[in-house]
Amino acid sequence: MEICLVRHAVAVERGSPGFEDDATRPLTPQGRARMLEAATGLKRLFTPQGILTSPLVRAAETAEILRKGYRLGNPRVCDALATGDHDGVLAAIEEAGASAIALVGHEPWMSELLAYLLTGDRAGMTAIFKKGAAALAGSAAEPAPGNCWLEWLIQPAALRRLGQSEG
């Protein structure tokens, strides 16, 4: 199984007028443009069968960019991706029934989830997920805490460069 963890792209700053509710902060125009470029690079490395997304607007908008790039059906909302409920995320992955899935969420949950998958402990390692970064974890069976391995972790600038070199 392949699990690609993606942190949402650059969003409107926390507390900006009109977006006092953190859950409603959308991507900025620059964040959207950069994620489109990063998604092109990501397509060279990974092809999901489905996408699970946090319900927060910035993650859902990032997932929609990925959906269009991969020409998939609508992303499925996974509340656990917005709360740090890593066992809930694992249950949602199992329920999705895909052998390759993209997860779109937030920090610190994405780096904690990666640590949980690789070591069995959410604090078992440190990973840096810049906005728009992605990591690929693999598992020989259904993913469980500590039974996955890291294929790669790529920051957004490198994904954008991959996308620009396409062709």
PDB file of N, CA and C in Angstrom, residues 50-93:
ATOM      1  N   GLY A  50      -7.470   7.376  -4.758  1.00  0.00           N
ATOM      2  CA  GLY A  50      -8.437   8.201  -4.054  1.00  0.00           C
ATOM      3  C   GLY A  50      -7.742   9.219  -3.170  1.00  0.00           C
ATOM      4  N   ILE A  51      -8.529  10.167  -2.684  1.00  0.00           N
ATOM      5  CA  ILE A  51      -8.014  11.241  -1.839  1.00  0.00           C
ATOM      6  C   ILE A  51      -8.920  11.394  -0.623  1.00  0.00           C
ATOM      7  N   LEU A  52      -8.306  11.445   0.550  1.00  0.00           N
ATOM      8  CA  LEU A  52      -9.000  11.791   1.785  1.00  0.00           C
ATOM      9  C   LEU A  52      -8.516  13.165   2.198  1.00  0.00           C
ATOM     10  N   THR A  53      -9.430  14.016   2.635  1.00  0.00           N
ATOM     11  CA  THR A  53      -9.061  15.375   3.010  1.00  0.00           C
ATOM     12  C   THR A  53      -9.668  15.785   4.342  1.00  0.00           C
ATOM     13  N   SER A  54      -8.948  16.631   5.033  1.00  0.00           N
ATOM     14  CA  SER A  54      -9.495  17.323   6.195  1.00  0.00           C
ATOM     15  C   SER A  54     -10.680  18.161   5.713  1.00  0.00           C
ATOM     16  N   PRO A  55     -11.656  18.406   6.579  1.00  0.00           N
ATOM     17  CA  PRO A  55     -12.787  19.237   6.165  1.00  0.00           C
ATOM     18  C   PRO A  55     -12.470  20.734   6.120  1.00  0.00           C
ATOM     19  N   LEU A  56     -11.349  21.173   6.665  1.00  0.00           N
ATOM     20  CA  LEU A  56     -11.020  22.597   6.672  1.00  0.00           C
ATOM     21  C   LEU A  56     -10.814  23.081   5.240  1.00  0.00           C
ATOM     22  N   VAL A  57     -11.278  24.287   4.955  1.00  0.00           N
ATOM     23  CA  VAL A  57     -11.337  24.800   3.583  1.00  0.00           C
ATOM     24  C   VAL A  57      -9.993  24.719   2.871  1.00  0.00           C
ATOM     25  N   ARG A  58      -8.910  25.122   3.519  1.00  0.00           N
ATOM     26  CA  ARG A  58      -7.614  25.143   2.842  1.00  0.00           C
ATOM     27  C   ARG A  58      -7.158  23.743   2.422  1.00  0.00           C
ATOM     28  N   ALA A  59      -7.476  22.736   3.226  1.00  0.00           N
ATOM     29  CA  ALA A  59      -7.139  21.360   2.851  1.00  0.00           C
ATOM     30  C   ALA A  59      -8.057  20.871   1.736  1.00  0.00           C
ATOM     31  N   ALA A  60      -9.339  21.159   1.849  1.00  0.00           N
ATOM     32  CA  ALA A  60     -10.289  20.731   0.814  1.00  0.00           C
ATOM     33  C   ALA A  60      -9.944  21.360  -0.538  1.00  0.00           C
ATOM     34  N   GLU A  61      -9.504  22.614  -0.534  1.00  0.00           N
ATOM     35  CA  GLU A  61      -9.107  23.261  -1.795  1.00  0.00           C
ATOM     36  C   GLU A  61      -7.829  22.637  -2.350  1.00  0.00           C
ATOM     37  N   THR A  62      -6.909  22.277  -1.487  1.00  0.00           N
ATOM     38  CA  THR A  62      -5.694  21.586  -1.930  1.00  0.00           C
ATOM     39  C   THR A  62      -6.056  20.227  -2.514  1.00  0.00           C
ATOM     40  N   ALA A  63      -6.942  19.507  -1.840  1.00  0.00           N
ATOM     41  CA  ALA A  63      -7.379  18.191  -2.334  1.00  0.00           C
ATOM     42  C   ALA A  63      -8.071  18.320  -3.691  1.00  0.00           C
ATOM     43  N   GLU A  64      -8.810  19.392  -3.887  1.00  0.00           N
ATOM     44  CA  GLU A  64      -9.488  19.598  -5.170  1.00  0.00           C
ATOM     45  C   GLU A  64      -8.474  19.821  -6.288  1.00  0.00           C
ATOM     46  N   ILE A  65      -7.383  20.527  -6.006  1.00  0.00           N
ATOM     47  CA  ILE A  65      -6.319  20.700  -7.003  1.00  0.00           C
ATOM     48  C   ILE A  65      -5.740  19.337  -7.376  1.00  0.00           C
ATOM     49  N   LEU A  66      -5.493  18.496  -6.376  1.00  0.00           N
ATOM     50  CA  LEU A  66      -4.982  17.155  -6.650  1.00  0.00           C
ATOM     51  C   LEU A  66      -6.003  16.330  -7.432  1.00  0.00           C
ATOM     52  N   ARG A  67      -7.264  16.405  -7.041  1.00  0.00           N
ATOM     53  CA  ARG A  67      -8.323  15.648  -7.723  1.00  0.00           C
ATOM     54  C   ARG A  67      -8.353  15.968  -9.208  1.00  0.00           C
ATOM     55  N   LYS A  68      -8.309  17.251  -9.522  1.00  0.00           N
ATOM     56  CA  LYS A  68      -8.344  17.653 -10.933  1.00  0.00           C
ATOM     57  C   LYS A  68      -7.096  17.176 -11.667  1.00  0.00           C
ATOM     58  N   GLY A  69      -5.940  17.302 -11.022  1.00  0.00           N
ATOM     59  CA  GLY A  69      -4.695  16.875 -11.657  1.00  0.00           C
ATOM     60  C   GLY A  69      -4.666  15.384 -11.946  1.00  0.00           C
ATOM     61  N   TYR A  70      -5.213  14.603 -11.040  1.00  0.00           N
ATOM     62  CA  TYR A  70      -5.234  13.150 -11.207  1.00  0.00           C
ATOM     63  C   TYR A  70      -6.497  12.653 -11.905  1.00  0.00           C
ATOM     64  N   ARG A  71      -7.459  13.542 -12.106  1.00  0.00           N
ATOM     65  CA  ARG A  71      -8.741  13.179 -12.738  1.00  0.00           C
ATOM     66  C   ARG A  71      -9.450  12.069 -11.968  1.00  0.00           C
ATOM     67  N   LEU A  72      -9.570  12.300 -10.660  1.00  0.00           N
ATOM     68  CA  LEU A  72     -10.229  11.356  -9.760  1.00  0.00           C
ATOM     69  C   LEU A  72     -11.619  11.851  -9.390  1.00  0.00           C
ATOM     70  N   GLY A  73     -12.363  11.002  -8.715  1.00  0.00           N
ATOM     71  CA  GLY A  73     -13.644  11.414  -8.163  1.00  0.00           C
ATOM     72  C   GLY A  73     -13.427  12.368  -6.998  1.00  0.00           C
ATOM     73  N   ASN A  74     -14.505  12.863  -6.452  1.00  0.00           N
ATOM     74  CA  ASN A  74     -14.409  13.835  -5.357  1.00  0.00           C
ATOM     75  C   ASN A  74     -13.655  13.266  -4.170  1.00  0.00           C
ATOM     76  N   PRO A  75     -12.813  14.096  -3.544  1.00  0.00           N
ATOM     77  CA  PRO A  75     -12.134  13.668  -2.316  1.00  0.00           C
ATOM     78  C   PRO A  75     -13.159  13.353  -1.231  1.00  0.00           C
ATOM     79  N   ARG A  76     -12.835  12.382  -0.384  1.00  0.00           N
ATOM     80  CA  ARG A  76     -13.693  12.041   0.752  1.00  0.00           C
ATOM     81  C   ARG A  76     -13.209  12.803   1.968  1.00  0.00           C
ATOM     82  N   VAL A  77     -14.127  13.395   2.686  1.00  0.00           N
ATOM     83  CA  VAL A  77     -13.788  14.139   3.899  1.00  0.00           C
ATOM     84  C   VAL A  77     -13.484  13.157   5.024  1.00  0.00           C
ATOM     85  N   CYS A  78     -12.387  13.420   5.713  1.00  0.00           N
ATOM     86  CA  CYS A  78     -11.957  12.603   6.854  1.00  0.00           C
ATOM     87  C   CYS A  78     -11.694  13.563   8.014  1.00  0.00           C
ATOM     88  N   ASP A  79     -12.659  13.662   8.923  1.00  0.00           N
ATOM     89  CA  ASP A  79     -12.528  14.583  10.052  1.00  0.00           C
ATOM     90  C   ASP A  79     -11.265  14.341  10.863  1.00  0.00           C
ATOM     91  N   ALA A  80     -10.812  13.096  10.935  1.00  0.00           N
ATOM     92  CA  ALA A  80      -9.623  12.760  11.721  1.00  0.00           C
ATOM     93  C   ALA A  80      -8.368  13.472  11.216  1.00  0.00           C
ATOM     94  N   LEU A  81      -8.341  13.850   9.936  1.00  0.00           N
ATOM     95  CA  LEU A  81      -7.195  14.576   9.395  1.00  0.00           C
ATOM     96  C   LEU A  81      -7.104  16.004   9.933  1.00  0.00           C
ATOM     97  N   ALA A  82      -8.152  16.492  10.556  1.00  0.00           N
ATOM     98  CA  ALA A  82      -8.153  17.847  11.124  1.00  0.00           C
ATOM     99  C   ALA A  82      -7.976  17.850  12.635  1.00  0.00           C
ATOM    100  N   THR A  83      -7.879  16.661  13.236  1.00  0.00           N
ATOM    101  CA  THR A  83      -7.866  16.612  14.701  1.00  0.00           C
ATOM    102  C   THR A  83      -6.678  15.884  15.302  1.00  0.00           C
ATOM    103  N   GLY A  84      -5.894  15.222  14.475  1.00  0.00           N
ATOM    104  CA  GLY A  84      -4.789  14.440  15.013  1.00  0.00           C
ATOM    105  C   GLY A  84      -5.201  13.066  15.502  1.00  0.00           C
ATOM    106  N   ASP A  85      -6.372  12.602  15.097  1.00  0.00           N
ATOM    107  CA  ASP A  85      -6.841  11.265  15.454  1.00  0.00           C
ATOM    108  C   ASP A  85      -6.246  10.275  14.454  1.00  0.00           C
ATOM    109  N   HIS A  86      -5.013   9.851  14.700  1.00  0.00           N
ATOM    110  CA  HIS A  86      -4.295   9.024  13.735  1.00  0.00           C
ATOM    111  C   HIS A  86      -4.914   7.646  13.547  1.00  0.00           C
ATOM    112  N   ASP A  87      -5.474   7.083  14.609  1.00  0.00           N
ATOM    113  CA  ASP A  87      -6.167   5.801  14.452  1.00  0.00           C
ATOM    114  C   ASP A  87      -7.420   5.973  13.600  1.00  0.00           C
ATOM    115  N   GLY A  88      -8.077   7.123  13.720  1.00  0.00           N
ATOM    116  CA  GLY A  88      -9.223   7.432  12.868  1.00  0.00           C
ATOM    117  C   GLY A  88      -8.821   7.543  11.415  1.00  0.00           C
ATOM    118  N   VAL A  89      -7.637   8.118  11.150  1.00  0.00           N
ATOM    119  CA  VAL A  89      -7.131   8.204   9.773  1.00  0.00           C
ATOM    120  C   VAL A  89      -6.873   6.802   9.238  1.00  0.00           C
ATOM    121  N   LEU A  90      -6.241   5.945  10.046  1.00  0.00           N
ATOM    122  CA  LEU A  90      -5.980   4.571   9.604  1.00  0.00           C
ATOM    123  C   LEU A  90      -7.278   3.828   9.287  1.00  0.00           C
ATOM    124  N   ALA A  91      -8.306   4.034  10.098  1.00  0.00           N
ATOM    125  CA  ALA A  91      -9.602   3.413   9.836  1.00  0.00           C
ATOM    126  C   ALA A  91     -10.196   3.929   8.521  1.00  0.00           C
ATOM    127  N   ALA A  92     -10.048   5.225   8.250  1.00  0.00           N
ATOM    128  CA  ALA A  92     -10.568   5.808   7.006  1.00  0.00           C
ATOM    129  C   ALA A  92      -9.816   5.273   5.795  1.00  0.00           C
ATOM    130  N   ILE A  93      -8.505   5.072   5.941  1.00  0.00           N
ATOM    131  CA  ILE A  93      -7.718   4.491   4.846  1.00  0.00           C
ATOM    132  C   ILE A  93      -8.225   3.080   4.544  1.00  0.00           C
TER     133      ILE A  93
END
